[in-house]
Amino acid sequence: MGVFTYETEVTSFIPPAKMFKAFVLDVDLLGGPLPNIVPLPQAIKNVEILEGDGGPGTIKKITFGVDNKFKYLKHKIEGIDKESFTYSYSVIEGDALIDTLEKISYEIKLMPSPNGGSICKSICKYHTKGDIEIKEDEIKGSKERASGLFKVVESYLLANPDTYN
């Protein structure tokens, strides 16, 4: 098995605590505090907890909307720390893994930025089956979707400053 790793960094005007709550803890609650984020209903049809209570070990099934090229995925929460704004999970099943991947692991950390906002650092590890190699251009869309979702959540919070106050 090979491992292909990439790191990304995205900045936000939203402080880490607020961004962590919206981007990590509540993003899949489409009927909750973030119902008006327009792209989410097209991207994600529903999220269901199959096992666990939302903490480490929890397995979620995410069913994508009709505009997505994938139908579903299951992800397992590996770790979550609400004090240090860190979150890690692995995609363990679904057509997003294609036939070439065992799993995809993500580690996300939100930190304060000098301007009062936050910096989101993300490490993604693609665990391939056998000796299969992944080229960066093959995962470009995945990187863009993750950064795009972060910016959509940020835009919602900027337009709705009283959310989470």
Tab-separated table of N, CA and C in Angstrom:
chain	number	residue	atom	x	y	z
A	1	MET	N	0.841	-1.175	0.000
A	1	MET	CA	0.000	0.000	0.000
A	1	MET	C	0.888	1.240	0.000
A	2	GLY	N	0.543	2.200	-0.875
A	2	GLY	CA	1.249	3.471	-0.906
A	2	GLY	C	0.419	4.546	-0.231
A	3	VAL	N	1.069	5.634	0.134
A	3	VAL	CA	0.371	6.766	0.744
A	3	VAL	C	0.800	8.032	0.019
A	4	PHE	N	-0.180	8.744	-0.507
A	4	PHE	CA	0.062	10.028	-1.144
A	4	PHE	C	-0.502	11.097	-0.215
A	5	THR	N	0.333	12.063	0.174
A	5	THR	CA	-0.069	13.085	1.142
A	5	THR	C	-0.042	14.457	0.500
A	6	TYR	N	-1.053	15.259	0.783
A	6	TYR	CA	-0.994	16.659	0.405
A	6	TYR	C	-1.516	17.513	1.546
A	7	GLU	N	-1.017	18.727	1.594
A	7	GLU	CA	-1.415	19.667	2.636
A	7	GLU	C	-1.995	20.911	1.984
A	8	THR	N	-3.009	21.477	2.632
A	8	THR	CA	-3.580	22.729	2.166
A	8	THR	C	-3.730	23.673	3.345
A	9	GLU	N	-3.797	24.945	3.026
A	9	GLU	CA	-4.009	25.970	4.041
A	9	GLU	C	-4.975	26.997	3.465
A	10	VAL	N	-6.020	27.301	4.224
A	10	VAL	CA	-7.027	28.270	3.811
A	10	VAL	C	-7.213	29.248	4.963
A	11	THR	N	-7.326	30.528	4.631
A	11	THR	CA	-7.542	31.530	5.673
A	11	THR	C	-8.993	31.989	5.674
A	12	SER	N	-9.405	32.526	6.816
A	12	SER	CA	-10.777	32.991	6.989
A	12	SER	C	-10.789	34.225	7.877
A	13	PHE	N	-11.815	35.043	7.703
A	13	PHE	CA	-12.015	36.188	8.579
A	13	PHE	C	-12.756	35.790	9.854
A	14	ILE	N	-13.228	34.547	9.934
A	14	ILE	CA	-14.005	34.055	11.072
A	14	ILE	C	-13.052	33.475	12.121
A	15	PRO	N	-13.231	33.797	13.410
A	15	PRO	CA	-12.380	33.227	14.458
A	15	PRO	C	-12.480	31.696	14.507
A	16	PRO	N	-11.426	31.021	14.990
A	16	PRO	CA	-11.389	29.555	14.975
A	16	PRO	C	-12.561	28.872	15.672
A	17	ALA	N	-12.975	29.343	16.840
A	17	ALA	CA	-14.058	28.664	17.575
A	17	ALA	C	-15.360	28.654	16.776
A	18	LYS	N	-15.687	29.780	16.189
A	18	LYS	CA	-16.924	29.897	15.409
A	18	LYS	C	-16.831	29.073	14.117
A	19	MET	N	-15.685	29.146	13.463
A	19	MET	CA	-15.507	28.402	12.216
A	19	MET	C	-15.498	26.903	12.478
A	20	PHE	N	-14.889	26.468	13.577
A	20	PHE	CA	-14.860	25.041	13.913
A	20	PHE	C	-16.277	24.528	14.153
A	21	LYS	N	-17.063	25.298	14.891
A	21	LYS	CA	-18.447	24.899	15.171
A	21	LYS	C	-19.223	24.736	13.866
A	22	ALA	N	-19.110	25.711	12.978
A	22	ALA	CA	-19.873	25.663	11.727
A	22	ALA	C	-19.308	24.656	10.730
A	23	PHE	N	-17.997	24.683	10.500
A	23	PHE	CA	-17.372	23.881	9.446
A	23	PHE	C	-17.204	22.419	9.833
A	24	VAL	N	-16.962	22.158	11.121
A	24	VAL	CA	-16.712	20.780	11.557
A	24	VAL	C	-17.927	20.186	12.267
A	25	LEU	N	-18.410	20.854	13.295
A	25	LEU	CA	-19.438	20.253	14.138
A	25	LEU	C	-20.836	20.289	13.531
A	26	ASP	N	-21.173	21.358	12.812
A	26	ASP	CA	-22.549	21.525	12.337
A	26	ASP	C	-22.741	21.465	10.834
A	27	VAL	N	-21.680	21.316	10.067
A	27	VAL	CA	-21.815	21.428	8.610
A	27	VAL	C	-22.772	20.391	8.017
A	28	ASP	N	-22.870	19.224	8.628
A	28	ASP	CA	-23.760	18.201	8.066
A	28	ASP	C	-25.186	18.286	8.613
A	29	LEU	N	-25.457	19.281	9.439
A	29	LEU	CA	-26.821	19.476	9.947
A	29	LEU	C	-27.559	20.421	9.011
A	30	LEU	N	-27.896	19.934	7.848
A	30	LEU	CA	-28.479	20.799	6.826
A	30	LEU	C	-29.772	21.464	7.280
A	31	GLY	N	-30.492	20.861	8.202
A	31	GLY	CA	-31.710	21.472	8.700
A	31	GLY	C	-31.477	22.295	9.943
A	32	GLY	N	-30.233	22.370	10.400
A	32	GLY	CA	-29.912	23.079	11.635
A	32	GLY	C	-29.538	24.518	11.389
A	33	PRO	N	-28.500	24.993	12.041
A	33	PRO	CA	-28.153	26.400	11.968
A	33	PRO	C	-27.643	26.857	10.604
A	34	LEU	N	-27.317	25.943	9.722
A	34	LEU	CA	-26.776	26.328	8.421
A	34	LEU	C	-27.701	25.967	7.249
A	35	PRO	N	-29.018	26.115	7.373
A	35	PRO	CA	-29.898	25.640	6.316
A	35	PRO	C	-29.866	26.482	5.053
A	36	ASN	N	-29.378	27.698	5.129
A	36	ASN	CA	-29.442	28.599	3.986
A	36	ASN	C	-28.168	28.639	3.162
A	37	ILE	N	-27.258	27.724	3.426
A	37	ILE	CA	-26.052	27.664	2.602
A	37	ILE	C	-26.445	26.991	1.296
A	38	VAL	N	-26.600	27.793	0.282
A	38	VAL	CA	-27.214	27.343	-0.962
A	38	VAL	C	-26.555	26.120	-1.588
A	39	PRO	N	-25.229	26.039	-1.755
A	39	PRO	CA	-24.661	24.875	-2.443
A	39	PRO	C	-24.793	23.553	-1.685
A	40	LEU	N	-24.978	23.578	-0.363
A	40	LEU	CA	-24.976	22.329	0.390
A	40	LEU	C	-26.101	21.367	-0.009
A	41	PRO	N	-27.345	21.803	-0.132
A	41	PRO	CA	-28.380	20.823	-0.501
A	41	PRO	C	-28.132	20.141	-1.845
A	42	GLN	N	-27.506	20.844	-2.796
A	42	GLN	CA	-27.190	20.216	-4.073
A	42	GLN	C	-26.013	19.258	-3.929
A	43	ALA	N	-25.089	19.576	-3.049
A	43	ALA	CA	-23.891	18.756	-2.876
A	43	ALA	C	-24.154	17.561	-1.975
A	44	ILE	N	-24.874	17.783	-0.883
A	44	ILE	CA	-25.117	16.723	0.100
A	44	ILE	C	-26.624	16.544	0.273
A	45	LYS	N	-27.087	15.338	-0.016
A	45	LYS	CA	-28.513	15.047	0.140
A	45	LYS	C	-28.871	14.820	1.606
A	46	ASN	N	-28.101	13.966	2.282
A	46	ASN	CA	-28.315	13.776	3.718
A	46	ASN	C	-27.092	13.131	4.370
A	47	VAL	N	-27.059	13.254	5.694
A	47	VAL	CA	-25.999	12.666	6.509
A	47	VAL	C	-26.680	11.876	7.608
A	48	GLU	N	-26.269	10.628	7.756
A	48	GLU	CA	-26.876	9.810	8.803
A	48	GLU	C	-25.780	9.151	9.631
A	49	ILE	N	-25.966	9.186	10.953
A	49	ILE	CA	-25.018	8.518	11.846
A	49	ILE	C	-25.417	7.051	11.923
A	50	LEU	N	-24.509	6.177	11.501
A	50	LEU	CA	-24.764	4.741	11.515
A	50	LEU	C	-24.358	4.103	12.837
A	51	GLU	N	-23.344	4.707	13.469
A	51	GLU	CA	-22.772	4.142	14.690
A	51	GLU	C	-22.138	5.272	15.485
A	52	GLY	N	-22.302	5.274	16.791
A	52	GLY	CA	-21.618	6.230	17.645
A	52	GLY	C	-22.462	7.431	18.034
A	53	ASP	N	-21.798	8.362	18.740
A	53	ASP	CA	-22.491	9.521	19.298
A	53	ASP	C	-21.942	10.847	18.787
A	54	GLY	N	-21.176	10.815	17.709
A	54	GLY	CA	-20.587	12.027	17.167
A	54	GLY	C	-19.127	12.205	17.551
A	55	GLY	N	-18.643	11.400	18.490
A	55	GLY	CA	-17.244	11.469	18.915
A	55	GLY	C	-16.399	10.460	18.151
A	56	PRO	N	-15.161	10.245	18.597
A	56	PRO	CA	-14.283	9.268	17.946
A	56	PRO	C	-14.952	7.894	17.839
A	57	GLY	N	-14.783	7.269	16.688
A	57	GLY	CA	-15.392	5.972	16.428
A	57	GLY	C	-16.731	6.073	15.698
A	58	THR	N	-17.319	7.259	15.671
A	58	THR	CA	-18.603	7.452	14.982
A	58	THR	C	-18.427	7.220	13.490
A	59	ILE	N	-19.395	6.514	12.909
A	59	ILE	CA	-19.403	6.279	11.466
A	59	ILE	C	-20.625	6.975	10.890
A	60	LYS	N	-20.379	7.835	9.896
A	60	LYS	CA	-21.438	8.579	9.225
A	60	LYS	C	-21.524	8.144	7.767
A	61	LYS	N	-22.750	8.101	7.253
A	61	LYS	CA	-22.960	7.872	5.825
A	61	LYS	C	-23.436	9.187	5.230
A	62	ILE	N	-22.720	9.662	4.232
A	62	ILE	CA	-23.062	10.897	3.548
A	62	ILE	C	-23.541	10.525	2.147
A	63	THR	N	-24.792	10.862	1.867
A	63	THR	CA	-25.362	10.630	0.544
A	63	THR	C	-25.322	11.953	-0.206
A	64	PHE	N	-24.733	11.932	-1.386
A	64	PHE	CA	-24.544	13.153	-2.150
A	64	PHE	C	-25.767	13.462	-3.003
A	65	GLY	N	-25.916	14.730	-3.363
A	65	GLY	CA	-27.013	15.185	-4.211
A	65	GLY	C	-26.785	14.790	-5.661
A	66	VAL	N	-27.775	15.070	-6.462
A	66	VAL	CA	-27.738	14.663	-7.868
A	66	VAL	C	-26.631	15.344	-8.663
A	67	ASP	N	-26.158	16.493	-8.207
A	67	ASP	CA	-25.113	17.211	-8.932
A	67	ASP	C	-23.710	16.678	-8.659
A	68	ASN	N	-23.601	15.676	-7.810
A	68	ASN	CA	-22.297	15.141	-7.449
A	68	ASN	C	-22.001	13.893	-8.265
A	69	LYS	N	-20.733	13.694	-8.635
A	69	LYS	CA	-20.386	12.502	-9.415
A	69	LYS	C	-20.334	11.237	-8.562
A	70	PHE	N	-20.291	11.402	-7.226
A	70	PHE	CA	-20.298	10.249	-6.334
A	70	PHE	C	-21.669	10.102	-5.692
A	71	LYS	N	-22.036	8.860	-5.331
A	71	LYS	CA	-23.342	8.606	-4.723
A	71	LYS	C	-23.291	8.731	-3.209
A	72	TYR	N	-22.281	8.115	-2.582
A	72	TYR	CA	-22.210	8.151	-1.126
A	72	TYR	C	-20.780	7.859	-0.666
A	73	LEU	N	-20.557	8.121	0.623
A	73	LEU	CA	-19.343	7.668	1.281
A	73	LEU	C	-19.655	7.465	2.754
A	74	LYS	N	-18.836	6.659	3.384
A	74	LYS	CA	-18.913	6.496	4.834
A	74	LYS	C	-17.603	7.013	5.394
A	75	HIS	N	-17.731	7.798	6.466
A	75	HIS	CA	-16.498	8.229	7.111
A	75	HIS	C	-16.558	7.965	8.598
A	76	LYS	N	-15.370	7.704	9.122
A	76	LYS	CA	-15.208	7.372	10.533
A	76	LYS	C	-14.430	8.492	11.206
A	77	ILE	N	-14.999	9.017	12.290
A	77	ILE	CA	-14.310	10.053	13.051
A	77	ILE	C	-13.195	9.394	13.867
A	78	GLU	N	-11.984	9.846	13.622
A	78	GLU	CA	-10.816	9.298	14.326
A	78	GLU	C	-10.541	10.096	15.595
A	79	GLY	N	-10.725	11.402	15.529
A	79	GLY	CA	-10.465	12.244	16.685
A	79	GLY	C	-11.118	13.594	16.531
A	80	ILE	N	-11.502	14.184	17.648
A	80	ILE	CA	-12.095	15.521	17.640
A	80	ILE	C	-11.739	16.195	18.962
A	81	ASP	N	-11.208	17.406	18.865
A	81	ASP	CA	-10.843	18.159	20.063
A	81	ASP	C	-11.401	19.566	19.917
A	82	LYS	N	-12.470	19.836	20.650
A	82	LYS	CA	-13.161	21.125	20.563
A	82	LYS	C	-12.359	22.249	21.206
A	83	GLU	N	-11.382	21.913	22.025
A	83	GLU	CA	-10.559	22.935	22.691
A	83	GLU	C	-9.428	23.416	21.770
A	84	SER	N	-8.808	22.481	21.051
A	84	SER	CA	-7.693	22.854	20.174
A	84	SER	C	-8.128	22.949	18.705
A	85	PHE	N	-9.427	22.778	18.454
A	85	PHE	CA	-10.004	22.911	17.106
A	85	PHE	C	-9.346	21.971	16.099
A	86	THR	N	-9.220	20.705	16.506
A	86	THR	CA	-8.673	19.699	15.599
A	86	THR	C	-9.717	18.616	15.347
A	87	TYR	N	-9.664	18.049	14.157
A	87	TYR	CA	-10.635	17.042	13.738
A	87	TYR	C	-9.944	16.117	12.760
A	88	SER	N	-10.092	14.826	12.966
A	88	SER	CA	-9.541	13.864	12.011
A	88	SER	C	-10.577	12.789	11.730
A	89	TYR	N	-10.617	12.383	10.479
A	89	TYR	CA	-11.553	11.344	10.063
A	89	TYR	C	-11.007	10.642	8.835
A	90	SER	N	-11.584	9.474	8.542
A	90	SER	CA	-11.176	8.705	7.368
A	90	SER	C	-12.397	8.319	6.557
A	91	VAL	N	-12.285	8.440	5.249
A	91	VAL	CA	-13.293	7.903	4.337
A	91	VAL	C	-12.976	6.428	4.221
A	92	ILE	N	-13.935	5.576	4.642
A	92	ILE	CA	-13.665	4.136	4.723
A	92	ILE	C	-14.471	3.307	3.724
A	93	GLU	N	-15.443	3.930	3.075
A	93	GLU	CA	-16.275	3.194	2.114
A	93	GLU	C	-16.953	4.184	1.190
A	94	GLY	N	-17.270	3.728	-0.020
A	94	GLY	CA	-18.027	4.548	-0.951
A	94	GLY	C	-17.351	4.646	-2.300
A	95	ASP	N	-18.114	5.133	-3.273
A	95	ASP	CA	-17.578	5.198	-4.623
A	95	ASP	C	-16.505	6.272	-4.789
A	96	ALA	N	-16.350	7.174	-3.833
A	96	ALA	CA	-15.270	8.161	-3.872
A	96	ALA	C	-13.896	7.483	-3.756
A	97	LEU	N	-13.867	6.275	-3.213
A	97	LEU	CA	-12.600	5.543	-3.089
A	97	LEU	C	-12.191	4.876	-4.404
A	98	ILE	N	-13.100	4.878	-5.342
A	98	ILE	CA	-12.887	4.241	-6.636
A	98	ILE	C	-12.465	2.791	-6.377
A	99	ASP	N	-11.628	2.223	-7.225
A	99	ASP	CA	-11.133	0.865	-6.981
A	99	ASP	C	-9.670	0.884	-6.569
A	100	THR	N	-9.117	2.067	-6.419
A	100	THR	CA	-7.680	2.181	-6.202
A	100	THR	C	-7.292	2.564	-4.775
A	101	LEU	N	-8.267	2.920	-3.939
A	101	LEU	CA	-7.946	3.418	-2.603
A	101	LEU	C	-8.501	2.535	-1.498
A	102	GLU	N	-7.693	2.327	-0.463
A	102	GLU	CA	-8.141	1.638	0.748
A	102	GLU	C	-8.973	2.600	1.590
A	103	LYS	N	-8.438	3.830	1.754
A	103	LYS	CA	-9.123	4.868	2.527
A	103	LYS	C	-8.460	6.204	2.238
A	104	ILE	N	-9.136	7.272	2.669
A	104	ILE	CA	-8.577	8.618	2.617
A	104	ILE	C	-8.678	9.177	4.028
A	105	SER	N	-7.567	9.635	4.574
A	105	SER	CA	-7.546	10.178	5.942
A	105	SER	C	-7.330	11.689	5.900
A	106	TYR	N	-8.066	12.391	6.761
A	106	TYR	CA	-7.980	13.844	6.837
A	106	TYR	C	-7.669	14.277	8.262
A	107	GLU	N	-6.809	15.257	8.392
A	107	GLU	CA	-6.524	15.905	9.677
A	107	GLU	C	-6.711	17.402	9.456
A	108	ILE	N	-7.590	18.012	10.255
A	108	ILE	CA	-7.909	19.426	10.102
A	108	ILE	C	-7.595	20.138	11.410
A	109	LYS	N	-6.943	21.288	11.305
A	109	LYS	CA	-6.656	22.102	12.491
A	109	LYS	C	-6.936	23.559	12.150
A	110	LEU	N	-7.738	24.200	13.012
A	110	LEU	CA	-8.010	25.631	12.882
A	110	LEU	C	-7.213	26.378	13.939
A	111	MET	N	-6.530	27.439	13.507
A	111	MET	CA	-5.693	28.228	14.413
A	111	MET	C	-6.021	29.706	14.234
A	112	PRO	N	-5.780	30.506	15.274
A	112	PRO	CA	-6.014	31.942	15.138
A	112	PRO	C	-5.047	32.558	14.124
A	113	SER	N	-5.542	33.512	13.371
A	113	SER	CA	-4.674	34.250	12.456
A	113	SER	C	-4.411	35.632	13.048
A	114	PRO	N	-3.385	36.317	12.582
A	114	PRO	CA	-3.052	37.639	13.137
A	114	PRO	C	-4.174	38.676	12.998
A	115	ASN	N	-5.061	38.501	11.997
A	115	ASN	CA	-6.123	39.484	11.777
A	115	ASN	C	-7.388	39.195	12.585
A	116	GLY	N	-7.341	38.216	13.498
A	116	GLY	CA	-8.508	37.885	14.312
A	116	GLY	C	-9.356	36.780	13.714
A	117	GLY	N	-9.020	36.345	12.522
A	117	GLY	CA	-9.726	35.247	11.867
A	117	GLY	C	-9.071	33.914	12.186
A	118	SER	N	-9.060	33.037	11.203
A	118	SER	CA	-8.467	31.724	11.431
A	118	SER	C	-7.717	31.228	10.204
A	119	ILE	N	-6.869	30.274	10.457
A	119	ILE	CA	-6.133	29.560	9.417
A	119	ILE	C	-6.522	28.096	9.559
A	120	CYS	N	-6.970	27.507	8.475
A	120	CYS	CA	-7.331	26.085	8.469
A	120	CYS	C	-6.226	25.331	7.745
A	121	LYS	N	-5.538	24.467	8.489
A	121	LYS	CA	-4.512	23.604	7.890
A	121	LYS	C	-5.089	22.201	7.799
A	122	SER	N	-4.931	21.615	6.638
A	122	SER	CA	-5.485	20.286	6.401
A	122	SER	C	-4.417	19.387	5.799
A	123	ILE	N	-4.343	18.172	6.321
A	123	ILE	CA	-3.452	17.147	5.762
A	123	ILE	C	-4.349	16.010	5.290
A	124	CYS	N	-4.179	15.629	4.060
A	124	CYS	CA	-4.971	14.551	3.472
A	124	CYS	C	-4.017	13.450	3.017
A	125	LYS	N	-4.357	12.210	3.396
A	125	LYS	CA	-3.535	11.065	3.008
A	125	LYS	C	-4.389	10.060	2.241
A	126	TYR	N	-4.003	9.816	1.003
A	126	TYR	CA	-4.650	8.820	0.163
A	126	TYR	C	-3.889	7.511	0.322
A	127	HIS	N	-4.536	6.497	0.885
A	127	HIS	CA	-3.936	5.179	1.085
A	127	HIS	C	-4.352	4.302	-0.094
A	128	THR	N	-3.403	4.029	-0.980
A	128	THR	CA	-3.719	3.290	-2.198
A	128	THR	C	-3.612	1.781	-1.998
A	129	LYS	N	-4.309	1.067	-2.868
A	129	LYS	CA	-4.203	-0.393	-2.889
A	129	LYS	C	-2.983	-0.750	-3.721
A	130	GLY	N	-2.176	-1.663	-3.218
A	130	GLY	CA	-1.003	-2.114	-3.967
A	130	GLY	C	-0.028	-0.992	-4.234
A	131	ASP	N	0.548	-1.003	-5.428
A	131	ASP	CA	1.569	-0.026	-5.803
A	131	ASP	C	1.015	1.117	-6.654
A	132	ILE	N	-0.266	1.321	-6.609
A	132	ILE	CA	-0.891	2.358	-7.427
A	132	ILE	C	-0.399	3.726	-6.969
A	133	GLU	N	-0.050	4.563	-7.943
A	133	GLU	CA	0.391	5.920	-7.641
A	133	GLU	C	-0.711	6.897	-8.028
A	134	ILE	N	-0.835	7.952	-7.245
A	134	ILE	CA	-1.819	8.994	-7.525
A	134	ILE	C	-1.062	10.257	-7.890
A	135	LYS	N	-1.484	10.870	-8.993
A	135	LYS	CA	-0.885	12.128	-9.403
A	135	LYS	C	-1.730	13.267	-8.843
A	136	GLU	N	-1.080	14.377	-8.554
A	136	GLU	CA	-1.772	15.497	-7.930
A	136	GLU	C	-2.958	15.995	-8.761
A	137	ASP	N	-2.837	15.961	-10.082
A	137	ASP	CA	-3.951	16.448	-10.909
A	137	ASP	C	-5.185	15.548	-10.794
A	138	GLU	N	-5.013	14.298	-10.339
A	138	GLU	CA	-6.148	13.395	-10.151
A	138	GLU	C	-6.993	13.774	-8.934
A	139	ILE	N	-6.410	14.483	-7.990
A	139	ILE	CA	-7.149	14.856	-6.779
A	139	ILE	C	-7.430	16.358	-6.707
A	140	LYS	N	-7.136	17.060	-7.774
A	140	LYS	CA	-7.325	18.504	-7.805
A	140	LYS	C	-8.772	18.887	-7.474
A	141	GLY	N	-9.735	18.180	-8.038
A	141	GLY	CA	-11.151	18.476	-7.791
A	141	GLY	C	-11.523	18.318	-6.329
A	142	SER	N	-10.984	17.300	-5.691
A	142	SER	CA	-11.262	17.057	-4.276
A	142	SER	C	-10.733	18.209	-3.417
A	143	LYS	N	-9.545	18.664	-3.721
A	143	LYS	CA	-8.957	19.782	-2.990
A	143	LYS	C	-9.794	21.045	-3.179
A	144	GLU	N	-10.230	21.283	-4.409
A	144	GLU	CA	-11.022	22.481	-4.697
A	144	GLU	C	-12.385	22.431	-4.006
A	145	ARG	N	-13.013	21.243	-3.958
A	145	ARG	CA	-14.319	21.120	-3.278
A	145	ARG	C	-14.191	21.381	-1.784
A	146	ALA	N	-13.129	20.861	-1.154
A	146	ALA	CA	-12.931	21.068	0.284
A	146	ALA	C	-12.706	22.547	0.592
A	147	SER	N	-11.853	23.206	-0.174
A	147	SER	CA	-11.614	24.639	0.031
A	147	SER	C	-12.868	25.445	-0.277
A	148	GLY	N	-13.596	25.020	-1.287
A	148	GLY	CA	-14.840	25.699	-1.657
A	148	GLY	C	-15.878	25.622	-0.554
A	149	LEU	N	-16.021	24.451	0.063
A	149	LEU	CA	-16.988	24.295	1.156
A	149	LEU	C	-16.596	25.183	2.332
A	150	PHE	N	-15.306	25.250	2.634
A	150	PHE	CA	-14.821	26.112	3.714
A	150	PHE	C	-15.222	27.563	3.444
A	151	LYS	N	-15.036	28.017	2.204
A	151	LYS	CA	-15.354	29.395	1.840
A	151	LYS	C	-16.867	29.640	1.823
A	152	VAL	N	-17.655	28.635	1.465
A	152	VAL	CA	-19.116	28.782	1.500
A	152	VAL	C	-19.580	28.974	2.941
A	153	VAL	N	-19.034	28.172	3.852
A	153	VAL	CA	-19.393	28.306	5.277
A	153	VAL	C	-18.947	29.674	5.781
A	154	GLU	N	-17.751	30.095	5.415
A	154	GLU	CA	-17.272	31.416	5.822
A	154	GLU	C	-18.215	32.510	5.315
A	155	SER	N	-18.611	32.440	4.060
A	155	SER	CA	-19.509	33.448	3.489
A	155	SER	C	-20.825	33.504	4.239
A	156	TYR	N	-21.344	32.325	4.592
A	156	TYR	CA	-22.598	32.285	5.351
A	156	TYR	C	-22.424	32.971	6.704
A	157	LEU	N	-21.342	32.685	7.387
A	157	LEU	CA	-21.111	33.276	8.711
A	157	LEU	C	-20.875	34.784	8.621
A	158	LEU	N	-20.213	35.241	7.569
A	158	LEU	CA	-20.021	36.682	7.391
A	158	LEU	C	-21.350	37.373	7.131
A	159	ALA	N	-22.229	36.724	6.364
A	159	ALA	CA	-23.538	37.306	6.048
A	159	ALA	C	-24.503	37.197	7.222
A	160	ASN	N	-24.230	36.292	8.164
A	160	ASN	CA	-25.086	36.063	9.326
A	160	ASN	C	-24.244	36.126	10.592
A	161	PRO	N	-23.753	37.321	10.952
A	161	PRO	CA	-22.780	37.437	12.042
A	161	PRO	C	-23.304	37.010	13.427
A	162	ASP	N	-24.606	36.941	13.601
A	162	ASP	CA	-25.144	36.547	14.910
A	162	ASP	C	-25.213	35.036	15.099
A	163	THR	N	-24.935	34.286	14.049
A	163	THR	CA	-24.926	32.831	14.172
A	163	THR	C	-23.812	32.430	15.138
A	164	TYR	N	-24.142	31.602	16.118
A	164	TYR	CA	-23.210	31.099	17.138
A	164	TYR	C	-22.758	32.159	18.148
A	165	ASN	N	-23.499	33.227	18.291
A	165	ASN	CA	-23.154	34.212	19.337
A	165	ASN	C	-23.932	33.937	20.590
